[in-house]
Short mmCIF file of C-alpha atoms in Angstrom, two decimals:
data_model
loop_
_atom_site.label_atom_id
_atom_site.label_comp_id
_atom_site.label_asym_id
_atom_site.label_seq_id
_atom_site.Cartn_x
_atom_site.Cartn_y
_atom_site.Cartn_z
CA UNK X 1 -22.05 6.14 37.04
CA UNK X 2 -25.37 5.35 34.81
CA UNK X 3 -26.42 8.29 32.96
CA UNK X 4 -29.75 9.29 33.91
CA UNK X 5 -29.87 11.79 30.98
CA UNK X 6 -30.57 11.23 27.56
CA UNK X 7 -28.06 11.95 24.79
CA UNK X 8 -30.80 14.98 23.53
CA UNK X 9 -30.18 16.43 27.02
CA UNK X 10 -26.81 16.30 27.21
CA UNK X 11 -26.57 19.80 25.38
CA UNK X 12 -29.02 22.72 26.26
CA UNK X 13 -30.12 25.42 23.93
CA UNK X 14 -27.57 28.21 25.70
CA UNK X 15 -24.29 25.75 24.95
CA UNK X 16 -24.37 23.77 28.25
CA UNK X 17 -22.30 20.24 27.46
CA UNK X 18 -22.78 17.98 30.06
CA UNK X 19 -19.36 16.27 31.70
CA UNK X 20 -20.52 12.58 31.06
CA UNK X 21 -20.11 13.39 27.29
CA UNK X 22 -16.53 12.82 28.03
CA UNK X 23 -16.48 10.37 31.01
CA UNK X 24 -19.39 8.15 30.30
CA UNK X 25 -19.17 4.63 28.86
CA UNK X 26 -22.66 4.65 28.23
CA UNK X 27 -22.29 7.35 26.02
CA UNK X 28 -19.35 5.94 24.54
CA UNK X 29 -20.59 2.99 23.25
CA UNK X 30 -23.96 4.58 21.67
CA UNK X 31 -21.35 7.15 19.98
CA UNK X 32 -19.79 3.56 18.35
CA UNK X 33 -23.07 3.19 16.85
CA UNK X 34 -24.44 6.62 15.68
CA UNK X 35 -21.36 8.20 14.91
CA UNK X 36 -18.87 5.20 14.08
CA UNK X 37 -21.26 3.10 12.12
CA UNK X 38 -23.24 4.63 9.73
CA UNK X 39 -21.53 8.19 8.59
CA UNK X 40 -18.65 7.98 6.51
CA UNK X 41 -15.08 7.56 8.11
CA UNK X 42 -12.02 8.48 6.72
CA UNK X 43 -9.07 5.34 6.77
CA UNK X 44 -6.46 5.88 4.20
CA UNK X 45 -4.99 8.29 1.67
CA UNK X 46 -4.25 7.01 -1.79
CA UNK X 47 -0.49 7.32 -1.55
CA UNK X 48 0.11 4.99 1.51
CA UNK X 49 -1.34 2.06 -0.68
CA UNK X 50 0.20 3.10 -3.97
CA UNK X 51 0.78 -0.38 -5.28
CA UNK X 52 -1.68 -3.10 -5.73
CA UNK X 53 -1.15 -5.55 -2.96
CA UNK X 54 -0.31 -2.59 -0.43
CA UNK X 55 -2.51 -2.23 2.74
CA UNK X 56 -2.21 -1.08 5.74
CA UNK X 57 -4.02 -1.35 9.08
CA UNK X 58 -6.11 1.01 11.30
CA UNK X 59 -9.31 1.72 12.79
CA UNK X 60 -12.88 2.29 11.88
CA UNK X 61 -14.02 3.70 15.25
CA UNK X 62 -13.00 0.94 17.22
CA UNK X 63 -13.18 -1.69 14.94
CA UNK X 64 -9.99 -2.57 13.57
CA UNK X 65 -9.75 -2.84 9.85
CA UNK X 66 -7.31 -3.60 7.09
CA UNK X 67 -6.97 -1.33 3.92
CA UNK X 68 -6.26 -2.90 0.64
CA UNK X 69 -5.50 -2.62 -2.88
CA UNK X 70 -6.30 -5.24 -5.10
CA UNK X 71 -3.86 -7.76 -6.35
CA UNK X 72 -5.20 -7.89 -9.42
CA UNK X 73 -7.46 -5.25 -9.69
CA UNK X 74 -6.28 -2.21 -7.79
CA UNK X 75 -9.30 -1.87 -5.79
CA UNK X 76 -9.28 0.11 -2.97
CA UNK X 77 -11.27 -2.39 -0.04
CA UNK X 78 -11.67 -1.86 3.53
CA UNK X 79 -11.64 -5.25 5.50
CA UNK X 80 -12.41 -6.13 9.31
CA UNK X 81 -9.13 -7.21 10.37
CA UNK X 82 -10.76 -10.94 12.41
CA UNK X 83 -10.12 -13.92 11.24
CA UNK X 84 -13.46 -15.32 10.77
CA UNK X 85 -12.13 -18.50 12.40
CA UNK X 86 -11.35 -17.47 15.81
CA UNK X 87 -11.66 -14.04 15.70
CA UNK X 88 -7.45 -13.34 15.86
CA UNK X 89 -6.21 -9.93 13.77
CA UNK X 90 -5.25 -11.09 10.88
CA UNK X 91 -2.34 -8.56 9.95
CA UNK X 92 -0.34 -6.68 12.42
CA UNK X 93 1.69 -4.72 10.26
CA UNK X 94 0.68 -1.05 10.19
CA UNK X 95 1.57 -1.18 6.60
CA UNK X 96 2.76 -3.87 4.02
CA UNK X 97 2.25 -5.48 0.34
CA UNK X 98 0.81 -8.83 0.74
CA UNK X 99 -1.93 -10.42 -1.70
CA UNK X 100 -2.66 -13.09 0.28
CA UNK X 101 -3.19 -12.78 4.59
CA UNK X 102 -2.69 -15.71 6.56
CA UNK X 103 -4.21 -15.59 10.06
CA UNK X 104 -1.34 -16.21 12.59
CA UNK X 105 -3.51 -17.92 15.23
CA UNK X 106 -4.53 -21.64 12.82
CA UNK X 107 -2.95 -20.53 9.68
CA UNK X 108 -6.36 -19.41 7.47
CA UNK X 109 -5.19 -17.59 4.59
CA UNK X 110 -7.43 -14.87 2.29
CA UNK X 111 -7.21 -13.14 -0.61
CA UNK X 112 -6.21 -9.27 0.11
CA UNK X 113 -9.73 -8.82 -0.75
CA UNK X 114 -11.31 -10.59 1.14
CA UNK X 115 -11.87 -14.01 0.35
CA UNK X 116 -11.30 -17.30 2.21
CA UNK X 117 -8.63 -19.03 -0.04
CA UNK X 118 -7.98 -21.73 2.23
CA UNK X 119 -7.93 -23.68 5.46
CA UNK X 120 -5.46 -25.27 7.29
CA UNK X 121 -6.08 -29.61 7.47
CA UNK X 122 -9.82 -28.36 5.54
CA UNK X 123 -10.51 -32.38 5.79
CA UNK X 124 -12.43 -31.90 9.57
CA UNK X 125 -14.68 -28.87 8.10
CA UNK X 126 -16.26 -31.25 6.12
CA UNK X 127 -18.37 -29.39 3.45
CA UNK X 128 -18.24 -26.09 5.15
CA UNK X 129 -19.26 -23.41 2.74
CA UNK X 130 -15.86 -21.06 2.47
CA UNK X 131 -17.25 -18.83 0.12
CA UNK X 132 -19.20 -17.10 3.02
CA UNK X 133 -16.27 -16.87 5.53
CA UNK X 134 -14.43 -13.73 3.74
CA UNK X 135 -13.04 -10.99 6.06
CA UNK X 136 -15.95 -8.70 6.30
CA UNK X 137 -16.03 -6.24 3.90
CA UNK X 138 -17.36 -2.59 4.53
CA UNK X 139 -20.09 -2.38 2.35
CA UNK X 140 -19.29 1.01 0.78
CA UNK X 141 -15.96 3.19 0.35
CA UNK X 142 -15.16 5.94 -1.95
CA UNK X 143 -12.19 7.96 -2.17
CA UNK X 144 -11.86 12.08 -2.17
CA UNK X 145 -9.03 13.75 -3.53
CA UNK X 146 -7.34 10.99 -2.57
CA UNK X 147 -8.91 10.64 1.00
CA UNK X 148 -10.55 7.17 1.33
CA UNK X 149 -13.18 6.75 3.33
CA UNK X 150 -15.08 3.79 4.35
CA UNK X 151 -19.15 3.30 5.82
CA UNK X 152 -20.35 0.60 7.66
CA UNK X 153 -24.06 1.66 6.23
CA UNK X 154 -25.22 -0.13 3.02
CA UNK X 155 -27.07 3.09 1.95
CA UNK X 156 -26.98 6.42 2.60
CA UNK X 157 -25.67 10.10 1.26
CA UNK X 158 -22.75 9.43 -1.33
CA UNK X 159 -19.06 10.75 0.12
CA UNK X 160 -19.71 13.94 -2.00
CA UNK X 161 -22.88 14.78 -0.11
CA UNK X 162 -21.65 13.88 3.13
CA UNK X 163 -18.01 15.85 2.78
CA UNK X 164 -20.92 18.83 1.50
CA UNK X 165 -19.02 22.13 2.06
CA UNK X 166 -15.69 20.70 3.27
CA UNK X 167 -15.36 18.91 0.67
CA UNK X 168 -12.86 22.46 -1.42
CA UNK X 169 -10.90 22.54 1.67
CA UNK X 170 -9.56 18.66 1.36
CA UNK X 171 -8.97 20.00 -2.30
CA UNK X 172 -6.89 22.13 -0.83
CA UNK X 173 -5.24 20.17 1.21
CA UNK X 174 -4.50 17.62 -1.42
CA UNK X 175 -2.79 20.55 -3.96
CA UNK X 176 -0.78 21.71 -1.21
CA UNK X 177 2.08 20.25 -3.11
CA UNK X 178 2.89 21.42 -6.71
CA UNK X 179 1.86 17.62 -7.76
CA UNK X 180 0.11 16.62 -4.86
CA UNK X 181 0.94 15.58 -1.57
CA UNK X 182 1.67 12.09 -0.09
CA UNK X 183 1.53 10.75 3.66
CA UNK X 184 4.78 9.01 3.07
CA UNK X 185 6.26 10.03 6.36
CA UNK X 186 4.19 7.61 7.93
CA UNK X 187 2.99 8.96 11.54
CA UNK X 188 3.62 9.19 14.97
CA UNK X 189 1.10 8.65 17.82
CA UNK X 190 0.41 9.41 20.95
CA UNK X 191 -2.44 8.76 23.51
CA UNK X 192 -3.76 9.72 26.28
CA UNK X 193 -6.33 8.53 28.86
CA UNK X 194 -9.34 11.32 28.50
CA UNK X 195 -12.27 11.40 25.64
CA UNK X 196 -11.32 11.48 21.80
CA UNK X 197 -13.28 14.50 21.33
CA UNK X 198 -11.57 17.12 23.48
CA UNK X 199 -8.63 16.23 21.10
CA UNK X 200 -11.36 17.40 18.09
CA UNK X 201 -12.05 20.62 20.13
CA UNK X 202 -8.17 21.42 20.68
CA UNK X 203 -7.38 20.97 17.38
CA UNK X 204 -9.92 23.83 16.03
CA UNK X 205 -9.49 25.84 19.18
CA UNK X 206 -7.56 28.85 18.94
CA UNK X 207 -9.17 30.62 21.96
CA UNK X 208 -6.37 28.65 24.27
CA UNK X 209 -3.61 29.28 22.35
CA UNK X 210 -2.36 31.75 24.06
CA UNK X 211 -2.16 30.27 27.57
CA UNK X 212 -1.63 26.72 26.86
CA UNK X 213 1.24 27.74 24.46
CA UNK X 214 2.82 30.36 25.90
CA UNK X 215 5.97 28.89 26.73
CA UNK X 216 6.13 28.44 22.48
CA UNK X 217 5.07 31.65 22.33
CA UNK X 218 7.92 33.19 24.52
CA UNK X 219 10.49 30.97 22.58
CA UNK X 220 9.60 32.47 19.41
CA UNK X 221 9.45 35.71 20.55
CA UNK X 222 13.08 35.07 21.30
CA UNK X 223 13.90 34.07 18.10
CA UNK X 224 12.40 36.74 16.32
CA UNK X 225 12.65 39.49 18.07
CA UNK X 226 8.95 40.61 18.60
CA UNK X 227 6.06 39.08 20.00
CA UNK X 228 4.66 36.65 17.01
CA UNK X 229 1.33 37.85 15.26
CA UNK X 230 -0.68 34.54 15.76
CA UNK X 231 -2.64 36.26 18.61
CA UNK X 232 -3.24 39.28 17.58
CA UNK X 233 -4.52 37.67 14.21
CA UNK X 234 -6.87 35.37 16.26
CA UNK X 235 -8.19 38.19 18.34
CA UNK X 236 -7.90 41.37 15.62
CA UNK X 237 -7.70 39.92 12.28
CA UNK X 238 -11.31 39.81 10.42
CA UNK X 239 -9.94 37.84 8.03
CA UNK X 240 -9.57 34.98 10.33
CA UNK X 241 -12.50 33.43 11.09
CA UNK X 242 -14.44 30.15 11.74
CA UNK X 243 -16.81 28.69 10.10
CA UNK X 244 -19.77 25.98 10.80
CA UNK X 245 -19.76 23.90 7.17
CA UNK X 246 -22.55 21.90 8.21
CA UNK X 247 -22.67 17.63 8.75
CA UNK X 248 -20.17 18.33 11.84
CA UNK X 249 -17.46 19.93 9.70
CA UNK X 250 -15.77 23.55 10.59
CA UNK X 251 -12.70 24.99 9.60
CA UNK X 252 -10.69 28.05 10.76
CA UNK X 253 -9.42 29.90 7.99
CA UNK X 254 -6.28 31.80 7.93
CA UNK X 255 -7.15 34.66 5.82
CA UNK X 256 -7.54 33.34 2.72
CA UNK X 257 -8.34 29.57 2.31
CA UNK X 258 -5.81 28.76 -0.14
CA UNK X 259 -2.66 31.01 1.17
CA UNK X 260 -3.53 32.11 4.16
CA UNK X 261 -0.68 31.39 6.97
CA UNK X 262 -0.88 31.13 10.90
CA UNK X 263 2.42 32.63 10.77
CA UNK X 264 3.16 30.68 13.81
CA UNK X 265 5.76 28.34 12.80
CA UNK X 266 3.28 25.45 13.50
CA UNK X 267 2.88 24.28 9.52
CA UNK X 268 1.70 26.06 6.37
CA UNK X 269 -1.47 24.74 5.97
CA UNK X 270 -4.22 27.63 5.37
CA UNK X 271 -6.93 26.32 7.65
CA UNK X 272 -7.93 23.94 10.59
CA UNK X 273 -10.33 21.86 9.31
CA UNK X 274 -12.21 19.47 10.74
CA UNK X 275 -14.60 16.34 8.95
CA UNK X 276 -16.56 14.96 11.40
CA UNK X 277 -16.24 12.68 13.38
CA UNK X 278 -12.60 11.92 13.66
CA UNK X 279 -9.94 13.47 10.87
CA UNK X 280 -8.58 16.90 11.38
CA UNK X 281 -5.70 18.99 9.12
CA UNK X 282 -3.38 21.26 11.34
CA UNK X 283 -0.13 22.70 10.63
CA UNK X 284 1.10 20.27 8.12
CA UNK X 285 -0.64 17.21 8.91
CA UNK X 286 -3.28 15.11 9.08
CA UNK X 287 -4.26 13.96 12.74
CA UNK X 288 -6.68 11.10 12.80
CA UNK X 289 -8.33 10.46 16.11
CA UNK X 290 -8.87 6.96 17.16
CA UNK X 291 -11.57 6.46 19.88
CA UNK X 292 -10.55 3.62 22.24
CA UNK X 293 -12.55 4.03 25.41
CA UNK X 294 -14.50 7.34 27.39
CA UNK X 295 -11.42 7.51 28.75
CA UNK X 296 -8.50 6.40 26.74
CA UNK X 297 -7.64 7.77 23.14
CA UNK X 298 -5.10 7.62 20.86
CA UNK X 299 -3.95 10.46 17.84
CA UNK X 300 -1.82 9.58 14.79
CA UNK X 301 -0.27 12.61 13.47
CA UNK X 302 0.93 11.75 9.73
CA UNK X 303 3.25 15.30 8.25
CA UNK X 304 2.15 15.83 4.93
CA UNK X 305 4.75 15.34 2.59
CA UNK X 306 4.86 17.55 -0.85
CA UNK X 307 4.77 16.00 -4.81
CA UNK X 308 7.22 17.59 -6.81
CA UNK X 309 9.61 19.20 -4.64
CA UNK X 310 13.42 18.53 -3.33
CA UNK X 311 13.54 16.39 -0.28
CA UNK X 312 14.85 19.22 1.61
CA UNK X 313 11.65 21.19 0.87
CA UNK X 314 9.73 18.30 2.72
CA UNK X 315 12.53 17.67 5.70
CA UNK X 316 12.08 21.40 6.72
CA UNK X 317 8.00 20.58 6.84
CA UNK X 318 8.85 17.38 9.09
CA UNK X 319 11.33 19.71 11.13
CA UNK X 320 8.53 22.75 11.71
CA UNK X 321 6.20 20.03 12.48
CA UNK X 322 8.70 17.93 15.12
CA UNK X 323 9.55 21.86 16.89
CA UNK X 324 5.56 21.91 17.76
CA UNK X 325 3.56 18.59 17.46
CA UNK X 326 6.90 16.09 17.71
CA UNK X 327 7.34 13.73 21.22
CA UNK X 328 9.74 16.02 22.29
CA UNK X 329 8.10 19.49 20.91
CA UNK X 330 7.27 22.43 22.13
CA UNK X 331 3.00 22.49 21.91
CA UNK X 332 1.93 19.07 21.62
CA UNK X 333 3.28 18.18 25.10
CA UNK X 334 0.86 20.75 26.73
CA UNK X 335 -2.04 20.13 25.02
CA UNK X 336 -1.75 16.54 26.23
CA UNK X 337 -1.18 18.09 30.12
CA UNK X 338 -3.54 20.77 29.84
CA UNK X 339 -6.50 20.17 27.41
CA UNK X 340 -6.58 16.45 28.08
CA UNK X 341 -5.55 15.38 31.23
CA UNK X 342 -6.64 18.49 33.40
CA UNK X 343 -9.44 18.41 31.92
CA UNK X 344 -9.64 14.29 32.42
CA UNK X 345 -8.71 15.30 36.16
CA UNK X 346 -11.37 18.09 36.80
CA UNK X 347 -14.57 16.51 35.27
CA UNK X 348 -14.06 14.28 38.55
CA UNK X 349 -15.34 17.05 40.19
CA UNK X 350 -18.98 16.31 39.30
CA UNK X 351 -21.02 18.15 41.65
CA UNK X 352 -21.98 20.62 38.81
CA UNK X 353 -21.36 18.53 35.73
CA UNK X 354 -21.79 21.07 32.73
CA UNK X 355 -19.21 22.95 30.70
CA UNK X 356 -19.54 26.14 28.46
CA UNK X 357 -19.74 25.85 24.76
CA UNK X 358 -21.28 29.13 24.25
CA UNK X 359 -18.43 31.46 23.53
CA UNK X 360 -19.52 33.67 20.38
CA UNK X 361 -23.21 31.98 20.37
CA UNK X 362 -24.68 35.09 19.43
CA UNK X 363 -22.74 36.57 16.96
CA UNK X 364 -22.81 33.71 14.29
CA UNK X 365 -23.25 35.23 10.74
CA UNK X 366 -25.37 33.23 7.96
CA UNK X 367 -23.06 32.38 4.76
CA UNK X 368 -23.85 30.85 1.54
CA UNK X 369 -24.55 27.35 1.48
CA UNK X 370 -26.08 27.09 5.13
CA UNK X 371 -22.67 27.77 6.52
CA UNK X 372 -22.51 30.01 9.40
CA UNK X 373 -19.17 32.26 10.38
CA UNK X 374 -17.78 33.14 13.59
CA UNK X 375 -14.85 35.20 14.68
CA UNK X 376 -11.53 33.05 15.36
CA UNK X 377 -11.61 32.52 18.75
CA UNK X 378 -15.11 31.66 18.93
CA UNK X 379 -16.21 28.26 19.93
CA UNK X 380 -18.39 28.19 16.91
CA UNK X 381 -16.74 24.60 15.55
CA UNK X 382 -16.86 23.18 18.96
CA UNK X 383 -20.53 23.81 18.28
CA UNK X 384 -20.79 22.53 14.60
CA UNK X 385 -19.73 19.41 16.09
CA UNK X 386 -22.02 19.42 19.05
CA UNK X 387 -24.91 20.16 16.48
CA UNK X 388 -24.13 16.82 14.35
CA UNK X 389 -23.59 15.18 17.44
CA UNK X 390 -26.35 15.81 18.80
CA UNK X 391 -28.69 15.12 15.92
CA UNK X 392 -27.24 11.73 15.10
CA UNK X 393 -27.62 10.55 18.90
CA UNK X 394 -30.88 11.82 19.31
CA UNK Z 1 34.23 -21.65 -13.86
CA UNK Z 2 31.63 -19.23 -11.65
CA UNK Z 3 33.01 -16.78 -9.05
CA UNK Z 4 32.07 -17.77 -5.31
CA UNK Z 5 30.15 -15.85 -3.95
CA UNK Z 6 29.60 -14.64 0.02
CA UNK Z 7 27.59 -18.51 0.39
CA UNK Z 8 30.90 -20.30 -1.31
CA UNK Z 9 28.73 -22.27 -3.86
CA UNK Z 10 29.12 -20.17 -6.73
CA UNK Z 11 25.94 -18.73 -7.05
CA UNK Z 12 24.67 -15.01 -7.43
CA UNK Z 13 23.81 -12.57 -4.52
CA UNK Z 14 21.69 -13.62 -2.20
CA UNK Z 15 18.35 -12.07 -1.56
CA UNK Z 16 15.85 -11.56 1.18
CA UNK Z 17 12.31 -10.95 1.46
CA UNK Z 18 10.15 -10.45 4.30
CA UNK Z 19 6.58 -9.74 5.04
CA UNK Z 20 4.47 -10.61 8.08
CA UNK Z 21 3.12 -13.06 6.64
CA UNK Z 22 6.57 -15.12 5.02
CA UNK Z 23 9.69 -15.01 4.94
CA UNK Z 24 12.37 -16.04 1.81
CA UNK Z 25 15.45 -16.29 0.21
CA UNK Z 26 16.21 -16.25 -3.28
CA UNK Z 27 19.63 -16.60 -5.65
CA UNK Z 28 20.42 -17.33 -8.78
CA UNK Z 29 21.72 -21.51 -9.10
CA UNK Z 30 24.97 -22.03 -10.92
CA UNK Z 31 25.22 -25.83 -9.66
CA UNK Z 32 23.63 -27.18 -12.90
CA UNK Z 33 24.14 -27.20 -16.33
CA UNK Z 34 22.36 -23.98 -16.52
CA UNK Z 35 21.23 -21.33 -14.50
CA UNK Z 36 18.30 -22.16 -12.16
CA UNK Z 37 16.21 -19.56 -9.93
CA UNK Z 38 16.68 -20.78 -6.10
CA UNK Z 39 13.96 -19.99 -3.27
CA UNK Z 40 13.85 -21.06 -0.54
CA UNK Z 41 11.28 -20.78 2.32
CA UNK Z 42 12.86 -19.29 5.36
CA UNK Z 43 10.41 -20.83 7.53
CA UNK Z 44 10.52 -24.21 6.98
CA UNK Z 45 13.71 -24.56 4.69
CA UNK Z 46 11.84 -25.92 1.56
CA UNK Z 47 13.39 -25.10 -1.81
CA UNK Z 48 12.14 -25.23 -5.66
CA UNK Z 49 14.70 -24.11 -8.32
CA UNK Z 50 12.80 -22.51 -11.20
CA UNK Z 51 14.36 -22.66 -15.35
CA UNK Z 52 14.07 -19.47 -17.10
CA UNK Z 53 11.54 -20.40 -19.26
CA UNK Z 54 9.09 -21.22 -15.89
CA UNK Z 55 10.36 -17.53 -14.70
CA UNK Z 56 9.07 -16.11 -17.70
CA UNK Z 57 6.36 -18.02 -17.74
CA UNK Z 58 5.34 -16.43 -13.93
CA UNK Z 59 4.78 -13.57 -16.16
CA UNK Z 60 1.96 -14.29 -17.74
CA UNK Z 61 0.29 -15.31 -13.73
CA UNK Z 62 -2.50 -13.23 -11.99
CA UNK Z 63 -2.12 -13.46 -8.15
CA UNK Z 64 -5.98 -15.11 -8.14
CA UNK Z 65 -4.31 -17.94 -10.52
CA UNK Z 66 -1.59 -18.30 -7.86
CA UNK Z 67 -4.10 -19.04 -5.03
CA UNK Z 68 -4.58 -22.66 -5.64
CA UNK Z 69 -0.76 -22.49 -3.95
CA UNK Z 70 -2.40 -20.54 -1.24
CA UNK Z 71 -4.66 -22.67 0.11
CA UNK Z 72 -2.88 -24.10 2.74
CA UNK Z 73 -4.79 -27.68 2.44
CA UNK Z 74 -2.86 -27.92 -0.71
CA UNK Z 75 0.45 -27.06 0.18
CA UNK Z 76 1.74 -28.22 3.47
CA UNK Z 77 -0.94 -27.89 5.55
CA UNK Z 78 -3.32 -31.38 4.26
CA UNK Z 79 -4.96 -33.31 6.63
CA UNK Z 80 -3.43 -36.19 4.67
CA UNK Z 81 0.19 -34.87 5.71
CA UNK Z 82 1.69 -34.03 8.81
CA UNK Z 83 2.43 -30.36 9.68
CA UNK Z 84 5.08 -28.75 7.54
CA UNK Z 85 5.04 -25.41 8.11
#
């Protein structure tokens, strides 16, 4: 189908979204380029490239890239993971320690950051100039409590300004153990053939939580006893709330940011949060969402492990964390069926092709800083994103 | 006289690394008249034995001074040589 709106008219003043924000490739490819190349995008946390010479591999919107720390210099670098031979991936690993890479297609080998160090029977180059045939570096990354994240843009706000009032909650997030937290579980994925953004609008969406996970719901009731509170928090409870941080980011709080609990059995962070475009916090992870197409996407969940506590302390967060968001738990599963693929399946239906964003439009309250704060089942941070969205593909 | 080992020559443990990117063994040599560090290259079965004195020496190396043995023109791959691996 060829859109025959543009992006600015793809969401109205009352909180119409049109459908072809999730099914068009037209709109998918423009997103690679105002959303994808430019802002900042988060890639790594510190502790899964501890050790100079670690890296690991994963995505910069689509692009595939390859995260480094220096051999010599403990650098943090983010690399385009071509060869700039042929154009083969250069590591497949999703993780390793390796100072030098060596291209598996005609044996090209670089420094971990970057440079060409050498080519394969060089003689038949002649006096081809290696210095300029480095992996291609990202021009600019910076690092936040211990986040790394990477721009494509040579200028533009610094990390700090960009992160803007999200930037406490990944604070948060990284003192969540009693020295910090590391991502040393590594991560599990899973994917699913619908847009990367409904998995955005899930993940801060607590409006559905009590049909979509009901089944959970009923199985904890069971356990306990009672009905559990999560609900009745969501709907009742003014301390939980939602709140537009501005640049795209939102967060539902849990009472109060630092120890506030879903009391769900679904992880002990505090908050949802999400930092726009792509990296969201839930339960006790961090779920990084990897556009692939308009219609195909795929999620790495990575459990948050805790600094300075007994390994059982962290094996009960993996085990809270398997019961919900695992392969074989109880929530995850019907997100995918539900808020994914139903969804995938009904926007076929595009006779009428616009969706409702507008649930708590009117009530949004004015907080310090330019934030704005909604009640918890609002869709106010379906709407912070939609408002950075929309401004960076105008 | 040196206890045999798993490899019946004598010399210590035998260790393996891997990466994507290579793949090695390496020992400790009791054949000579001292004790030699073996590696071998999985890949293509070459071996250098290395003294103490050059171990210690590997010390003192940043991994930029080591890329001269990198290049692959220079070691195995020349266009003066055939292919090596």
């Amino acid at each position: 189908m060829t859109l025959d709106l543009t992006p600015a008219d793809l969401i109205t003043d009352d909180w119409r979204v049109h459908g072809s924000i999730y099914t068009s490739p037209e709109v998918f490819a423009r997103e690679q380029r105002a959303l994808f190349h430019g802002p900042w995008l988060y890639v790594a946390h510190e502790s899964e490239i501890a050790h100079p010479g670690d890296y690991k591999t994963t995505f910069a919107g689509t692009q595939p890239v390859i995260v480094t720390r220096g051999a010599d210099d403990g650098e943090i670098r983010v690399l385009l993971n071509r060869c700039r031979h042929r154009g083969a991936s250069v590591c497949q690993d999703e993780s390793g320690n390796a100072n030098y890479f060596r291209c598996p297609y005609h044996g090209w080998t670089y420094r971990n950051s970057g440079e060409l160090r050498g080519i394969t029977y060089d003689a038949a180059y002649g006096d081809i100039d290696r210095s300029t045939l480095g992996l291609i570096r990202l021009p600019r990354v910076d690092s936040y409590a211990g986040f790394v994240f990477a721009s494509f843009a040579q200028d533009g706000p610094s990390l700090v300004e960009y992160l803007g009032n999200a930037a406490p909650y990944l604070e948060i997030v990284s003192q969540q153990g009693p020295q910090g937290i590391r991502l040393s579980a590594g991560s599990h994925r899973l994917t699913y053939n619908a847009n990367w953004k409904l998995q955005i609008e899930n993940t801060i969406d607590n409006y559905h939580f009590g049909f979509v996970h009901k089944s959970f719901l009923d199985v904890l009731a069971d356990r306990i006893g009672q009905a559990p509170p999560i609900m009745q928090n969501v709907m009742n409870n003014p301390e939980w709330r939602t709140i537009d941080l501005g640049n795209g980011h939102s967060v539902h709080e849990f009472g109060d940011p630092r120890t506030g609990n879903n009391q769900g059995q679904l992880g002990d962070l505090p908050f949802n949060l999400i930092v726009f475009p792509n990296l969201c916090f839930v339960g006790a992870q961090l779920r990084h969402v990897l556009p692939k197409k308009a219609d195909r996407t795929e999620v790495r969940l990575y459990p948050i492990m805790h600094e300075g506590v007994p390994d059982e302390d962290n094996a009960a967060i993996l085990r809270v964390h398997e019961g919900f968001y695992g392969p074989a738990g109880m929530g995850g599963a019907d997100d995918i069926e539900v808020a994914f693929d139903r969804v995938s399946d009904g926007l076929a239906a595009d006779e009428h092709d616009w969706l409702i964003m507008a649930r708590g439009m009117d009530n949004e309250q004015p907080g310090e800083n330019g934030i704005l704060i909604g009640h918890a089942a609002d869709e106010l941070p379906q709407r912070a994103f939609y408002r950075q969205w929309k401004a960076l593909m105008a | 006289m040196q206890a045999r080992n798993a490899n019946g020559n004598g010399n210590g443990p035998r260790l393996s690394l891997s990466s994507e990117f290579g793949s090695v063994t390496v020992e400790v040599d009791h054949q000579a008249n001292g004790p030699r560090l073996r590696i071998e290259n999985v890949q293509n079965g070459r071996v250098v034995f290395l003294d103490p004195l050059e171990v210690a020496s590997l010390t003192w190396l940043t991994h930029d001074r080591l890329g001269p043995f990198l290049d692959p023109s220079q070691t195995g791959w020349s266009s003066d040589e055939g292919a090596s691996g």
